[in-house]
Amino acid sequence: MDFLSADSLPWLHGPQQRVREAVSARRLPHALLILSVLGLGAEQLANWIAALTLCDSDARRPCGACPSCHLLRAGSHPDCYLVRIEEDAQQIKVDQIRNLIESLSLSSYRGGYKVGIVEGAEALNANGANAFLKTLEEPTDNTLLIMVAGPSHRLPATIVSRCMRLPLRAPARPAAVAWLEGRGQNRQNWDAALALAGGAPLLALEIESVGIAALEKEMQENLRQMAAGTVDVTLIAGAWVRSEQNLRLIWLENWITQRIHAFLGTATSRQSAEPVRLPAALLKPKIRALFELLDAARELRRLAATGLNQQLALEALLLGGRAALAK
């Protein structure tokens, strides 16, 4: 488990301090909800909170050196449980949540806290969410549940209201560039990478490593060809699946968002912005088609690591979105 790296991400220091203060005041809630877009280190923060809670040290925690910290770093701590979407699934299954609840109901192996981490919590299905809610309503002592979800999650309000929320924010552009350059990544194109990454430095690192200029040129040409109907969509879908599919979907989300704002006469928004809620009268056909394509792209990116057939899903997305691309 990677938890010490959270200290190297300065935009996490605020949420870290909030949790430290809650622990010091003995007011740590039973459930935390970390809200973050991709590339801000939400998983590292969740792991850090688990380490802070389970650390054996009486001094600065997490220490990284005590038996609990060693067990966490090896991924074998008996009181820490991790749930995420399985490779062959599109949702977090109710059996996974039931197993987590059963584990947390047992006595602590090391006589302290028990911690459950749920990554991608927005992928909970209805039965899983209901089972989870029962645990939140009647938590056992010395138990901490940590959920990680996107800002536009669809978790039930009954779950969200029982959690201490920790929203993560991208650092200001100068601070993000300074952090990237401080890691020895002194490149000339950080503004473009950060714009595509929605300001998230960790994602900007990934984007820059694949060559953003070439990606931008290729994606623009792909959209032009699809709008003109001069290319077989299956060929484009196959190429995207084989090369940087996640980054291409992020680029597509950013492009769609820019088009929506252009139609509405508002400023361009980052890819990571919250969904725009519009009155029905404003949802004219061309804007509605763009919103539908944006929703489909976000859903496909969420399911990118699951057992979903990515080639077929991309083909369906691009074929269904031709009307929006042509406007």
Tab-separated table of C-alpha atoms in Angstrom:
chain	number	residue	atom	x	y	z
A	1	MET	CA	0.000	0.000	0.000
A	2	ASP	CA	1.366	3.390	-1.009
A	3	PHE	CA	0.600	5.868	1.784
A	4	LEU	CA	3.792	7.877	2.353
A	5	SER	CA	3.582	9.462	-1.121
A	6	ALA	CA	0.570	11.513	0.016
A	7	ASP	CA	2.946	13.758	1.962
A	8	SER	CA	4.674	14.719	-1.302
A	9	LEU	CA	1.445	16.081	-2.819
A	10	PRO	CA	1.005	19.592	-1.359
A	11	TRP	CA	-2.626	19.981	-2.483
A	12	LEU	CA	-3.493	17.114	-0.109
A	13	HIS	CA	-2.107	18.879	2.963
A	14	GLY	CA	-5.413	20.605	3.752
A	15	PRO	CA	-7.484	17.393	3.820
A	16	GLN	CA	-4.684	15.660	5.722
A	17	GLN	CA	-4.761	18.371	8.372
A	18	ARG	CA	-8.546	18.074	8.717
A	19	VAL	CA	-8.225	14.361	9.423
A	20	ARG	CA	-5.299	14.874	11.834
A	21	GLU	CA	-7.341	17.398	13.804
A	22	ALA	CA	-10.310	15.021	13.952
A	23	VAL	CA	-8.062	12.224	15.230
A	24	SER	CA	-6.388	14.485	17.814
A	25	ALA	CA	-9.774	15.669	19.087
A	26	ARG	CA	-11.073	12.084	19.090
A	27	ARG	CA	-13.828	13.122	16.716
A	28	LEU	CA	-12.904	10.906	13.783
A	29	PRO	CA	-16.204	9.930	12.128
A	30	HIS	CA	-17.087	6.384	11.173
A	31	ALA	CA	-17.130	7.213	7.456
A	32	LEU	CA	-15.190	9.499	5.121
A	33	LEU	CA	-16.030	10.313	1.502
A	34	ILE	CA	-13.118	11.539	-0.624
A	35	LEU	CA	-14.408	13.353	-3.708
A	36	SER	CA	-11.869	13.787	-6.471
A	37	VAL	CA	-11.318	13.742	-10.201
A	38	LEU	CA	-8.608	11.535	-11.665
A	39	GLY	CA	-5.022	12.607	-11.067
A	40	LEU	CA	-5.155	14.286	-7.640
A	41	GLY	CA	-4.057	11.309	-5.520
A	42	ALA	CA	-7.372	10.341	-3.915
A	43	GLU	CA	-6.254	6.728	-3.480
A	44	GLN	CA	-2.969	7.841	-1.891
A	45	LEU	CA	-4.940	10.011	0.542
A	46	ALA	CA	-7.246	7.110	1.427
A	47	ASN	CA	-4.214	4.898	2.087
A	48	TRP	CA	-2.595	7.655	4.168
A	49	ILE	CA	-5.723	7.997	6.326
A	50	ALA	CA	-5.767	4.228	6.840
A	51	ALA	CA	-2.106	4.342	7.890
A	52	LEU	CA	-2.731	7.296	10.226
A	53	THR	CA	-5.542	5.359	11.899
A	54	LEU	CA	-3.692	2.050	12.207
A	55	CYS	CA	-0.153	3.275	12.993
A	56	ASP	CA	1.321	2.023	16.295
A	57	SER	CA	3.527	5.062	16.916
A	58	ASP	CA	2.884	7.466	19.796
A	59	ALA	CA	4.709	10.233	17.932
A	60	ARG	CA	4.155	11.525	14.402
A	61	ARG	CA	1.762	9.248	12.529
A	62	PRO	CA	1.894	7.508	10.160
A	63	CYS	CA	5.510	6.770	11.009
A	64	GLY	CA	6.227	4.312	8.195
A	65	ALA	CA	8.402	2.201	10.493
A	66	CYS	CA	6.167	0.473	13.060
A	67	PRO	CA	4.820	-3.079	12.587
A	68	SER	CA	1.437	-1.792	11.401
A	69	CYS	CA	3.032	0.464	8.799
A	70	HIS	CA	5.216	-2.390	7.575
A	71	LEU	CA	2.146	-4.618	7.230
A	72	LEU	CA	0.287	-1.888	5.331
A	73	ARG	CA	3.177	-1.323	2.918
A	74	ALA	CA	3.266	-5.059	2.253
A	75	GLY	CA	-0.499	-5.106	1.646
A	76	SER	CA	-1.046	-7.647	4.414
A	77	HIS	CA	-2.444	-5.715	7.374
A	78	PRO	CA	-5.180	-7.929	8.911
A	79	ASP	CA	-7.337	-4.937	9.913
A	80	CYS	CA	-7.335	-3.110	6.562
A	81	TYR	CA	-9.680	-4.166	3.774
A	82	LEU	CA	-9.841	-2.875	0.208
A	83	VAL	CA	-12.786	-3.117	-2.193
A	84	ARG	CA	-12.719	-2.064	-5.842
A	85	ILE	CA	-14.364	-3.145	-9.098
A	86	GLU	CA	-13.209	-6.630	-10.060
A	87	GLU	CA	-11.658	-7.150	-13.485
A	88	ASP	CA	-14.626	-9.069	-14.866
A	89	ALA	CA	-17.308	-6.706	-13.538
A	90	GLN	CA	-18.890	-3.350	-14.294
A	91	GLN	CA	-20.071	-2.688	-10.730
A	92	ILE	CA	-18.951	-3.324	-7.197
A	93	LYS	CA	-20.906	-6.447	-6.324
A	94	VAL	CA	-23.103	-6.768	-3.275
A	95	ASP	CA	-21.123	-9.848	-2.182
A	96	GLN	CA	-17.971	-7.711	-2.011
A	97	ILE	CA	-19.730	-5.271	0.316
A	98	ARG	CA	-21.172	-8.070	2.429
A	99	ASN	CA	-17.703	-9.603	2.812
A	100	LEU	CA	-16.335	-6.209	3.826
A	101	ILE	CA	-19.117	-5.686	6.378
A	102	GLU	CA	-18.564	-9.159	7.822
A	103	SER	CA	-14.822	-8.546	8.151
A	104	LEU	CA	-15.336	-5.195	9.863
A	105	SER	CA	-17.807	-6.734	12.319
A	106	LEU	CA	-15.081	-9.009	13.723
A	107	SER	CA	-12.728	-8.032	16.526
A	108	SER	CA	-9.564	-6.234	15.501
A	109	TYR	CA	-6.603	-8.597	15.051
A	110	ARG	CA	-4.196	-6.013	16.463
A	111	GLY	CA	-6.502	-4.550	19.096
A	112	GLY	CA	-7.055	-1.190	17.410
A	113	TYR	CA	-9.043	0.222	14.523
A	114	LYS	CA	-10.440	-1.655	11.535
A	115	VAL	CA	-10.418	0.210	8.222
A	116	GLY	CA	-12.331	-0.496	5.025
A	117	ILE	CA	-11.488	1.359	1.792
A	118	VAL	CA	-13.905	1.392	-1.151
A	119	GLU	CA	-12.348	2.749	-4.344
A	120	GLY	CA	-14.677	3.856	-7.127
A	121	ALA	CA	-17.592	3.930	-4.689
A	122	GLU	CA	-19.922	5.351	-7.352
A	123	ALA	CA	-19.827	1.858	-8.888
A	124	LEU	CA	-21.820	0.416	-5.985
A	125	ASN	CA	-24.953	-1.246	-7.293
A	126	ALA	CA	-28.300	-0.702	-5.558
A	127	ASN	CA	-28.051	-3.795	-3.366
A	128	GLY	CA	-24.479	-2.960	-2.403
A	129	ALA	CA	-25.458	0.600	-1.505
A	130	ASN	CA	-28.315	-0.661	0.690
A	131	ALA	CA	-26.028	-3.097	2.493
A	132	PHE	CA	-23.466	-0.341	2.957
A	133	LEU	CA	-26.087	2.014	4.364
A	134	LYS	CA	-26.978	-0.428	7.137
A	135	THR	CA	-23.344	-0.418	8.260
A	136	LEU	CA	-23.242	3.383	8.264
A	137	GLU	CA	-26.432	3.533	10.306
A	138	GLU	CA	-25.133	1.085	12.931
A	139	PRO	CA	-21.314	1.283	12.847
A	140	THR	CA	-19.224	-0.859	15.159
A	141	ASP	CA	-16.711	0.743	17.507
A	142	ASN	CA	-13.227	1.617	16.249
A	143	THR	CA	-14.246	1.150	12.628
A	144	LEU	CA	-13.475	3.552	9.792
A	145	LEU	CA	-14.967	3.360	6.298
A	146	ILE	CA	-13.250	5.378	3.554
A	147	MET	CA	-14.964	5.814	0.191
A	148	VAL	CA	-13.389	7.348	-2.907
A	149	ALA	CA	-15.694	8.713	-5.616
A	150	GLY	CA	-15.823	11.299	-8.391
A	151	PRO	CA	-17.435	14.724	-7.809
A	152	SER	CA	-20.339	13.786	-10.087
A	153	HIS	CA	-21.027	10.508	-8.298
A	154	ARG	CA	-24.541	9.090	-7.979
A	155	LEU	CA	-24.257	7.761	-4.461
A	156	PRO	CA	-27.543	7.874	-2.518
A	157	ALA	CA	-27.985	10.974	-0.363
A	158	THR	CA	-28.616	8.689	2.612
A	159	ILE	CA	-25.003	7.445	2.318
A	160	VAL	CA	-23.379	10.804	1.564
A	161	SER	CA	-25.105	12.511	4.504
A	162	ARG	CA	-23.517	10.051	6.939
A	163	CYS	CA	-19.969	10.749	5.767
A	164	MET	CA	-17.415	13.452	6.459
A	165	ARG	CA	-16.699	14.795	2.984
A	166	LEU	CA	-13.151	15.544	1.850
A	167	PRO	CA	-13.330	17.255	-1.566
A	168	LEU	CA	-9.978	17.481	-3.341
A	169	ARG	CA	-9.171	20.541	-5.441
A	170	ALA	CA	-6.570	20.910	-8.158
A	171	PRO	CA	-3.782	23.327	-7.200
A	172	ALA	CA	-3.497	26.709	-8.912
A	173	ARG	CA	-1.728	26.506	-12.277
A	174	PRO	CA	1.568	28.119	-11.094
A	175	ALA	CA	1.717	25.776	-8.089
A	176	ALA	CA	1.005	22.737	-10.287
A	177	VAL	CA	3.726	23.715	-12.768
A	178	ALA	CA	6.184	24.350	-9.916
A	179	TRP	CA	5.454	20.910	-8.449
A	180	LEU	CA	5.916	19.215	-11.819
A	181	GLU	CA	9.185	21.014	-12.493
A	182	GLY	CA	10.328	20.237	-8.940
A	183	ARG	CA	10.156	16.569	-9.800
A	184	GLY	CA	12.747	17.074	-12.521
A	185	GLN	CA	10.022	17.250	-15.160
A	186	ASN	CA	11.162	20.537	-16.713
A	187	ARG	CA	9.191	20.570	-19.964
A	188	GLN	CA	7.725	23.312	-22.066
A	189	ASN	CA	4.172	22.066	-22.510
A	190	TRP	CA	2.791	21.795	-18.967
A	191	ASP	CA	0.041	24.340	-19.616
A	192	ALA	CA	-1.429	22.175	-22.377
A	193	ALA	CA	-1.076	18.966	-20.336
A	194	LEU	CA	-2.661	20.557	-17.264
A	195	ALA	CA	-5.515	21.960	-19.335
A	196	LEU	CA	-6.313	18.503	-20.673
A	197	ALA	CA	-5.898	16.986	-17.206
A	198	GLY	CA	-8.329	19.455	-15.629
A	199	GLY	CA	-5.458	20.884	-13.574
A	200	ALA	CA	-4.586	17.515	-11.982
A	201	PRO	CA	-0.768	17.249	-11.775
A	202	LEU	CA	-0.540	13.444	-11.574
A	203	LEU	CA	-2.661	13.065	-14.691
A	204	ALA	CA	-0.661	15.801	-16.424
A	205	LEU	CA	2.465	13.692	-15.850
A	206	GLU	CA	0.806	10.765	-17.590
A	207	ILE	CA	-0.457	12.904	-20.461
A	208	GLU	CA	2.878	14.584	-21.108
A	209	SER	CA	4.650	11.214	-21.189
A	210	VAL	CA	2.695	10.131	-24.281
A	211	GLY	CA	3.275	13.310	-26.293
A	212	ILE	CA	0.335	15.682	-26.100
A	213	ALA	CA	0.960	17.459	-29.417
A	214	ALA	CA	0.740	14.228	-31.403
A	215	LEU	CA	-2.337	13.099	-29.470
A	216	GLU	CA	-4.074	16.443	-30.065
A	217	LYS	CA	-3.395	16.336	-33.808
A	218	GLU	CA	-4.575	12.749	-34.176
A	219	MET	CA	-7.770	13.288	-32.172
A	220	GLN	CA	-8.713	16.386	-34.173
A	221	GLU	CA	-8.247	14.441	-37.395
A	222	ASN	CA	-10.284	11.489	-36.082
A	223	LEU	CA	-13.212	13.755	-35.212
A	224	ARG	CA	-13.034	15.507	-38.572
A	225	GLN	CA	-13.126	12.151	-40.383
A	226	MET	CA	-16.047	10.858	-38.299
A	227	ALA	CA	-18.040	14.048	-38.790
A	228	ALA	CA	-17.466	13.827	-42.544
A	229	GLY	CA	-18.230	10.098	-42.637
A	230	THR	CA	-14.950	9.329	-44.431
A	231	VAL	CA	-13.653	6.689	-42.034
A	232	ASP	CA	-14.862	3.372	-40.630
A	233	VAL	CA	-15.645	3.951	-36.957
A	234	THR	CA	-14.479	0.442	-36.101
A	235	LEU	CA	-10.960	1.366	-37.233
A	236	ILE	CA	-10.859	4.421	-34.997
A	237	ALA	CA	-12.289	2.491	-32.042
A	238	GLY	CA	-9.655	-0.205	-32.511
A	239	ALA	CA	-6.859	2.363	-32.628
A	240	TRP	CA	-8.105	4.040	-29.448
A	241	VAL	CA	-8.340	0.744	-27.572
A	242	ARG	CA	-4.767	-0.128	-28.517
A	243	SER	CA	-3.251	3.254	-27.656
A	244	GLU	CA	-3.992	5.478	-24.641
A	245	GLN	CA	-7.747	4.867	-24.530
A	246	ASN	CA	-8.212	6.619	-21.178
A	247	LEU	CA	-6.410	9.776	-22.299
A	248	ARG	CA	-8.369	9.836	-25.559
A	249	LEU	CA	-11.641	9.686	-23.635
A	250	ILE	CA	-10.465	12.513	-21.374
A	251	TRP	CA	-9.573	14.543	-24.474
A	252	LEU	CA	-13.022	13.793	-25.934
A	253	GLU	CA	-14.751	14.903	-22.713
A	254	ASN	CA	-12.774	18.142	-22.788
A	255	TRP	CA	-13.643	18.749	-26.446
A	256	ILE	CA	-17.361	18.113	-25.866
A	257	THR	CA	-17.397	20.420	-22.829
A	258	GLN	CA	-15.818	23.194	-24.907
A	259	ARG	CA	-18.458	22.738	-27.608
A	260	ILE	CA	-21.268	22.918	-25.049
A	261	HIS	CA	-19.914	26.134	-23.598
A	262	ALA	CA	-19.450	27.565	-27.076
A	263	PHE	CA	-23.115	26.916	-27.893
A	264	LEU	CA	-24.167	28.497	-24.600
A	265	GLY	CA	-21.862	31.497	-25.001
A	266	THR	CA	-20.023	30.834	-21.742
A	267	ALA	CA	-16.374	30.433	-20.892
A	268	THR	CA	-14.533	27.225	-21.699
A	269	SER	CA	-14.542	24.780	-18.800
A	270	ARG	CA	-11.978	22.205	-17.775
A	271	GLN	CA	-12.706	18.555	-18.403
A	272	SER	CA	-13.087	17.930	-14.682
A	273	ALA	CA	-15.808	20.532	-14.112
A	274	GLU	CA	-19.072	19.568	-12.474
A	275	PRO	CA	-21.948	18.685	-14.829
A	276	VAL	CA	-23.910	21.709	-16.019
A	277	ARG	CA	-27.553	21.636	-14.913
A	278	LEU	CA	-29.727	23.392	-17.505
A	279	PRO	CA	-33.449	24.114	-17.733
A	280	ALA	CA	-35.211	21.893	-20.228
A	281	ALA	CA	-35.891	24.887	-22.506
A	282	LEU	CA	-32.164	25.313	-23.082
A	283	LEU	CA	-31.613	21.703	-24.065
A	284	LYS	CA	-32.001	22.212	-27.780
A	285	PRO	CA	-31.314	19.196	-30.000
A	286	LYS	CA	-27.671	20.040	-30.747
A	287	ILE	CA	-26.848	20.668	-27.078
A	288	ARG	CA	-28.803	17.598	-25.967
A	289	ALA	CA	-26.795	15.434	-28.368
A	290	LEU	CA	-23.549	16.799	-26.921
A	291	PHE	CA	-24.678	16.150	-23.350
A	292	GLU	CA	-25.651	12.593	-24.244
A	293	LEU	CA	-22.243	12.023	-25.838
A	294	LEU	CA	-20.501	13.531	-22.795
A	295	ASP	CA	-22.415	11.256	-20.411
A	296	ALA	CA	-21.573	8.220	-22.552
A	297	ALA	CA	-17.857	9.119	-22.670
A	298	ARG	CA	-17.695	9.559	-18.892
A	299	GLU	CA	-19.478	6.264	-18.282
A	300	LEU	CA	-17.160	4.414	-20.647
A	301	ARG	CA	-14.097	5.889	-18.944
A	302	ARG	CA	-15.468	4.808	-15.574
A	303	LEU	CA	-15.837	1.261	-16.885
A	304	ALA	CA	-12.509	1.201	-18.729
A	305	ALA	CA	-10.853	-1.104	-16.187
A	306	THR	CA	-13.728	-3.604	-16.055
A	307	GLY	CA	-14.594	-6.637	-18.134
A	308	LEU	CA	-16.619	-4.552	-20.585
A	309	ASN	CA	-15.715	-5.175	-24.240
A	310	GLN	CA	-13.917	-1.896	-24.866
A	311	GLN	CA	-13.849	-2.217	-28.658
A	312	LEU	CA	-17.615	-2.696	-28.944
A	313	ALA	CA	-18.330	-0.031	-26.313
A	314	LEU	CA	-16.190	2.521	-28.149
A	315	GLU	CA	-17.835	1.676	-31.469
A	316	ALA	CA	-21.271	2.215	-29.910
A	317	LEU	CA	-20.138	5.493	-28.356
A	318	LEU	CA	-18.746	6.889	-31.612
A	319	LEU	CA	-21.616	5.696	-33.790
A	320	GLY	CA	-24.163	7.095	-31.363
A	321	GLY	CA	-22.271	10.368	-31.144
A	322	ARG	CA	-21.986	11.074	-34.862
A	323	ALA	CA	-24.926	13.472	-34.720
A	324	ALA	CA	-23.158	15.541	-32.075
A	325	LEU	CA	-19.789	15.410	-33.852
A	326	ALA	CA	-21.281	16.679	-37.101
A	327	LYS	CA	-22.754	19.859	-35.603
